[in-house]
Tab-separated table of C-alpha atoms and ligand atoms in Angstrom:
chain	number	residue	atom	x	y	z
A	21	UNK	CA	111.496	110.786	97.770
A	22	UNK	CA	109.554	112.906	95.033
A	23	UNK	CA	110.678	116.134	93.415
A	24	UNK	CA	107.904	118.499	91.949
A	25	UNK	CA	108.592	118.296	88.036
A	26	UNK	CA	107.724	122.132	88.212
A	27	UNK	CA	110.846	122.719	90.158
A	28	UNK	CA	112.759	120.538	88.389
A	29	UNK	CA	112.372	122.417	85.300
A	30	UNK	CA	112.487	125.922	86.434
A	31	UNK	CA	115.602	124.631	87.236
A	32	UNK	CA	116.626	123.235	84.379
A	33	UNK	CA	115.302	126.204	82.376
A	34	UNK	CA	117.640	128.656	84.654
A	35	UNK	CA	120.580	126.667	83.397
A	36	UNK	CA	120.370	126.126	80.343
A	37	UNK	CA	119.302	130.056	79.847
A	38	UNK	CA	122.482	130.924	81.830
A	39	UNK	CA	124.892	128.563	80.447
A	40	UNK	CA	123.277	126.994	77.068
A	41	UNK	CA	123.015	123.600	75.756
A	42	UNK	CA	126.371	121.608	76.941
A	43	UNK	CA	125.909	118.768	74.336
A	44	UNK	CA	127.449	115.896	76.517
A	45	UNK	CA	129.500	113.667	76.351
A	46	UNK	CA	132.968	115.314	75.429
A	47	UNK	CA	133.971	111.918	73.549
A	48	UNK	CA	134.766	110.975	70.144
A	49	UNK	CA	132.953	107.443	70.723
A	50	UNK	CA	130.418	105.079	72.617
A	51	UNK	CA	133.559	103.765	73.644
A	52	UNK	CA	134.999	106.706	74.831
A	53	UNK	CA	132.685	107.907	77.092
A	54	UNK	CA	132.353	104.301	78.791
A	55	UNK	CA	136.332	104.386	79.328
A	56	UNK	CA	136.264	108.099	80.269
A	57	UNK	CA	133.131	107.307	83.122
A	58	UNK	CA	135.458	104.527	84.591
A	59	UNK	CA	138.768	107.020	84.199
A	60	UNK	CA	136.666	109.811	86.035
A	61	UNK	CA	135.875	108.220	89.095
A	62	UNK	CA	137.116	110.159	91.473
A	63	UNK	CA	139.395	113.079	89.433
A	64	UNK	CA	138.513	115.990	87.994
A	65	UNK	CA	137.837	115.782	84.235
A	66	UNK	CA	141.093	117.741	82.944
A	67	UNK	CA	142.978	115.050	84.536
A	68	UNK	CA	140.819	112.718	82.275
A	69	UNK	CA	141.315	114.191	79.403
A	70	UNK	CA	145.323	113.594	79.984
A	71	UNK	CA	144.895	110.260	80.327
A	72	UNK	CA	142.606	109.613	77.229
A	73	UNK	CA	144.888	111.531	75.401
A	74	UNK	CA	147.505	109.198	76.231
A	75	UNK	CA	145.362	106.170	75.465
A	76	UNK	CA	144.529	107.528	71.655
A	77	UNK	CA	148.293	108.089	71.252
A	78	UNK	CA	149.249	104.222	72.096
A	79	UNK	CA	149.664	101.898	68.982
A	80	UNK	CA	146.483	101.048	67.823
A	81	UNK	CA	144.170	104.615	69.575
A	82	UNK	CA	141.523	103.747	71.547
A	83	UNK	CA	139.763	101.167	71.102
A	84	UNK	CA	138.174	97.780	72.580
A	85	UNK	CA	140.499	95.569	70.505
A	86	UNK	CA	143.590	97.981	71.282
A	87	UNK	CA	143.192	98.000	74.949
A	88	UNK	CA	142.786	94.768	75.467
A	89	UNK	CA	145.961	93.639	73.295
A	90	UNK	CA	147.777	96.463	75.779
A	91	UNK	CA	149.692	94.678	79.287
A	92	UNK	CA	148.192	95.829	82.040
A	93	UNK	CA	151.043	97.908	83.430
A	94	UNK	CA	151.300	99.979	80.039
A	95	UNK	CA	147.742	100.542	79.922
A	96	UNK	CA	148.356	101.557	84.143
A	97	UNK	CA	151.434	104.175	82.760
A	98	UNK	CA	149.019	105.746	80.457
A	99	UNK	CA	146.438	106.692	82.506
A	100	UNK	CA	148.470	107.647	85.489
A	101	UNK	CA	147.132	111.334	84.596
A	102	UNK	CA	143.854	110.061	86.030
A	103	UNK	CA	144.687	108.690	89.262
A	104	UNK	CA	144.538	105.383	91.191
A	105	UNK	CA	145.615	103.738	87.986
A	106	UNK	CA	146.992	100.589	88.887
A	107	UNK	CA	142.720	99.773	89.889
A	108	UNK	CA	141.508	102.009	87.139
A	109	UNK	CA	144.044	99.525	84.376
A	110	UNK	CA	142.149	96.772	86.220
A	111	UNK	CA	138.725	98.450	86.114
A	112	UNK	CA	139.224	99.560	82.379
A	113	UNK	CA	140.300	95.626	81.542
A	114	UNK	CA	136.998	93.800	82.818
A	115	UNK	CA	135.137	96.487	81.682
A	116	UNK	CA	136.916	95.751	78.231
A	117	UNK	CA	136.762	92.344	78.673
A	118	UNK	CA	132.849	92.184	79.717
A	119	UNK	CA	132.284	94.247	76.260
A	120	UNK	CA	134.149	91.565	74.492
A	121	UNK	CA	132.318	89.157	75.536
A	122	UNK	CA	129.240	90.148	75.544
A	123	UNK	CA	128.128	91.695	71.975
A	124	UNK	CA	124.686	93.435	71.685
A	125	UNK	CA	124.403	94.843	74.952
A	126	UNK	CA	122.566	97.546	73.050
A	127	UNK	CA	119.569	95.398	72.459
A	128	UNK	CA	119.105	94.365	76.045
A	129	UNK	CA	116.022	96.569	77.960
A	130	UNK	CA	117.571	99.315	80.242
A	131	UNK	CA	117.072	97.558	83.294
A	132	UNK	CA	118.715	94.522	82.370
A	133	UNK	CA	121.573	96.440	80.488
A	134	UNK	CA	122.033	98.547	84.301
A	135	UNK	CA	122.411	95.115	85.664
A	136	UNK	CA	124.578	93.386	83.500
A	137	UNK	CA	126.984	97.101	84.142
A	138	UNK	CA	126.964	96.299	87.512
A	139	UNK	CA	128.244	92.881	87.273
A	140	UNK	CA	131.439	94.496	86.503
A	141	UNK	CA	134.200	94.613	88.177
A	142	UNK	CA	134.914	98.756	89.434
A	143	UNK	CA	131.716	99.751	87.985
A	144	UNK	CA	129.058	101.113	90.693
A	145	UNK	CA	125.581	103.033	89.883
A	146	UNK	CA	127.139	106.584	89.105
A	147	UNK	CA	129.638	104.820	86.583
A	148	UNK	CA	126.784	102.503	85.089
A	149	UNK	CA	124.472	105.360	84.809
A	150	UNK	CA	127.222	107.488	82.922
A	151	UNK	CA	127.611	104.736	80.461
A	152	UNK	CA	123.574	103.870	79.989
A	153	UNK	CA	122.907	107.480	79.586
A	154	UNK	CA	125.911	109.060	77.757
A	155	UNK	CA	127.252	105.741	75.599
A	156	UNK	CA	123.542	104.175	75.339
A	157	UNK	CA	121.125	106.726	75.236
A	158	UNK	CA	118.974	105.338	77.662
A	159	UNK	CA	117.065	107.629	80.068
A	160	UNK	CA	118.581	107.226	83.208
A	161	UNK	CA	119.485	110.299	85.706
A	162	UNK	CA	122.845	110.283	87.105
A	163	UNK	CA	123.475	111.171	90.111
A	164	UNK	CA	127.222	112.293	91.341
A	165	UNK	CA	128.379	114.558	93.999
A	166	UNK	CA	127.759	117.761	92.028
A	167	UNK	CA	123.778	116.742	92.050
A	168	UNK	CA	124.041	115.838	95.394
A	169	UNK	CA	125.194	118.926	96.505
A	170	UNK	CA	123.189	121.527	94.897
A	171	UNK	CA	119.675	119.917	94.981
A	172	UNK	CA	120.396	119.123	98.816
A	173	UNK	CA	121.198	122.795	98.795
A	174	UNK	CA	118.109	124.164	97.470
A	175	UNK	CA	116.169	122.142	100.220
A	176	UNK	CA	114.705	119.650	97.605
A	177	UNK	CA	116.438	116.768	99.060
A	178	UNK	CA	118.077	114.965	101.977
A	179	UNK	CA	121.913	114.989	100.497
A	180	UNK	CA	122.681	111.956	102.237
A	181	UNK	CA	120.211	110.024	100.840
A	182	UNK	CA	120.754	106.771	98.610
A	183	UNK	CA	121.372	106.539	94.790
A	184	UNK	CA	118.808	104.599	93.821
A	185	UNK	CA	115.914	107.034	95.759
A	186	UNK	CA	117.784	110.074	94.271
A	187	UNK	CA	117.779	108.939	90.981
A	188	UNK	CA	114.231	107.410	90.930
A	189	UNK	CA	112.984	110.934	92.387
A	190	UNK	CA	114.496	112.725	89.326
A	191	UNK	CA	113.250	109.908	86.892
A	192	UNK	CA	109.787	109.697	88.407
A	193	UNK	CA	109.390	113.360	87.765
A	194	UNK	CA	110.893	114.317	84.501
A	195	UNK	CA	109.935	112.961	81.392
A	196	UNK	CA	111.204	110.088	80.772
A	197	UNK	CA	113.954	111.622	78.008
A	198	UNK	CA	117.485	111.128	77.248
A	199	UNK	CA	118.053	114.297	75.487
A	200	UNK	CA	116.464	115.988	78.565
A	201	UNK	CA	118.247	113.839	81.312
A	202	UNK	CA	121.885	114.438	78.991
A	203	UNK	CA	121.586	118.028	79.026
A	204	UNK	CA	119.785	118.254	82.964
A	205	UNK	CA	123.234	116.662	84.504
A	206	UNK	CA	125.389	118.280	81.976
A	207	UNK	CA	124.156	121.747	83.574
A	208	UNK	CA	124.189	120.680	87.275
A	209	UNK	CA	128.276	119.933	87.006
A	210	UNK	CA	128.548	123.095	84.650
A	211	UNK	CA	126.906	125.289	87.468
A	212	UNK	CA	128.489	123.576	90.016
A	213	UNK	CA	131.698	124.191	88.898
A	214	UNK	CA	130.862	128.348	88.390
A	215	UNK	CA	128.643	128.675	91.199
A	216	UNK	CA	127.761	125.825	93.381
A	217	UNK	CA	131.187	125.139	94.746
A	218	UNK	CA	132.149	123.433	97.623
A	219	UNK	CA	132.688	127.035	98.886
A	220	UNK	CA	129.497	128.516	97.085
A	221	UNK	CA	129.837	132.047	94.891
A	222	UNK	CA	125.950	132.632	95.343
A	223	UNK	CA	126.208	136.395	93.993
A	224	UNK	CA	125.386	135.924	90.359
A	225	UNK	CA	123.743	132.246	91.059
A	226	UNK	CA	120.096	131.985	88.530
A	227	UNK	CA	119.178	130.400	91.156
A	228	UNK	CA	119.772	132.278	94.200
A	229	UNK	CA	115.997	133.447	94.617
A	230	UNK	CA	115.098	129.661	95.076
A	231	UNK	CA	117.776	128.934	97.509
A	232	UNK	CA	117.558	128.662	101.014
A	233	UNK	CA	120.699	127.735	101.734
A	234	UNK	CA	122.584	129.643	104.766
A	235	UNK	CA	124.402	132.643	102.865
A	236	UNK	CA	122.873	132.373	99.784
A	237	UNK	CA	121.386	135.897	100.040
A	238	UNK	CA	123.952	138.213	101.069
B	171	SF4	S1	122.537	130.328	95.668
B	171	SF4	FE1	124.572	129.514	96.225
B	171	SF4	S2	124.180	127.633	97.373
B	171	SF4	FE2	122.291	128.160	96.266
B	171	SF4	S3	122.383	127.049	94.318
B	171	SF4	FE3	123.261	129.084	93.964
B	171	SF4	S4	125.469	128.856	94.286
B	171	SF4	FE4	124.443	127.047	95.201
């Protein structure tokens, strides 16, 4: 699959004139945002933010050390806000315990670091690639069902298509830039959320002059 870069960032430019620089990820720590990209799958943020909220109020905050000293079905009661958490505790403990035993993750090369994600238990591309780019800085694209949605709407892409061709489109065609890729996906779910529903509000879309989809110019 390849995206024209030129599209890409009129696109980008559009957003960020319409809804300014997001600075991603709403997280304290590193650490945060890789429990908060496991807690998110799939739950809206707000009910997220309950459950981290819960987790920085338990003896000890939030931290690797603290969660993993926690029994699972505490940990499970506070995150309930989040949603499937009796497999979100479980998710949240190997991810925990991979990070424990593994120190200096940071130095490994992107691929490799992607990989080693993987290997965990409850963590699939989207997740990984929330944690590489948001926790690591590394210059991956994520792609999530808000991305999906509004490039397959603007004709650029085949919605149904796999992660790995989606996300090597957007990768081969940007720059290869953190900052850039941070604030690109930060904007998508932004605009999604105002705009690009599941029910679109096209009206005041920036981008309704690019957008073929069916209703997008009345
Ligand atoms: S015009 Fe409508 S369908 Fe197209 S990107 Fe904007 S909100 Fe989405």
């Amino acid at each position: 699959m390849k995206f024209g870069a030129d599209a890409l960032m009129l696109i980008y430019d559009r957003l960020l004139e319409r809804y300014g620089a997001q600075h991603w990820w709403p997280a304290e720590t590193p650490f945060e945002v890789m429990v908060g990209a496991v807690l998110t799958q799939n739950t809206a943020w707000s009910n997220v933010e309950k459950a981290i909220a819960n987790l920085k109020a338990m003896d000890g905050g939030l931290g690797l050390e603290s969660l993993l000293a926690v029994p699972e079905e505490r940990l499970a009661a506070a995150i309930r806000p989040a949603g499937y958490f009796n497999i979100k505790a479980q998710r949240l403990l190997s991810l925990c315990r991979f990070l424990h035993r593994h120190q200096g993750l940071e130095r490994l090369e992107t691929e490799r670091l992607r990989a080693a994600l993987l290997s965990v238990h409850g963590v699939g591309p989207e997740t990984a690639d929330d944690i590489l780019l948001y926790a690591f800085d590394r210059p991956v694209f994520v792609i999530d069902a808000y991305t999906r949605r509004l490039f397959s709407r603007l004709g650029l892409v085949d919605g149904k298509r796999g992660y790995e061709s989606f996300r090597g489109g957007f990768e081969a065609a940007l720059e290869s830039d953190s900052a850039l890729f941070n604030e690109y996906h930060a904007l998508i779910v932004v605009h999604a959320k105002a705009h690009c529903r599941t029910r679109p509000v096209c009206g005041e879309c920036p981008l309704r002059d690019r957008c073929p989809y069916p209703g997008s110019a009345q």
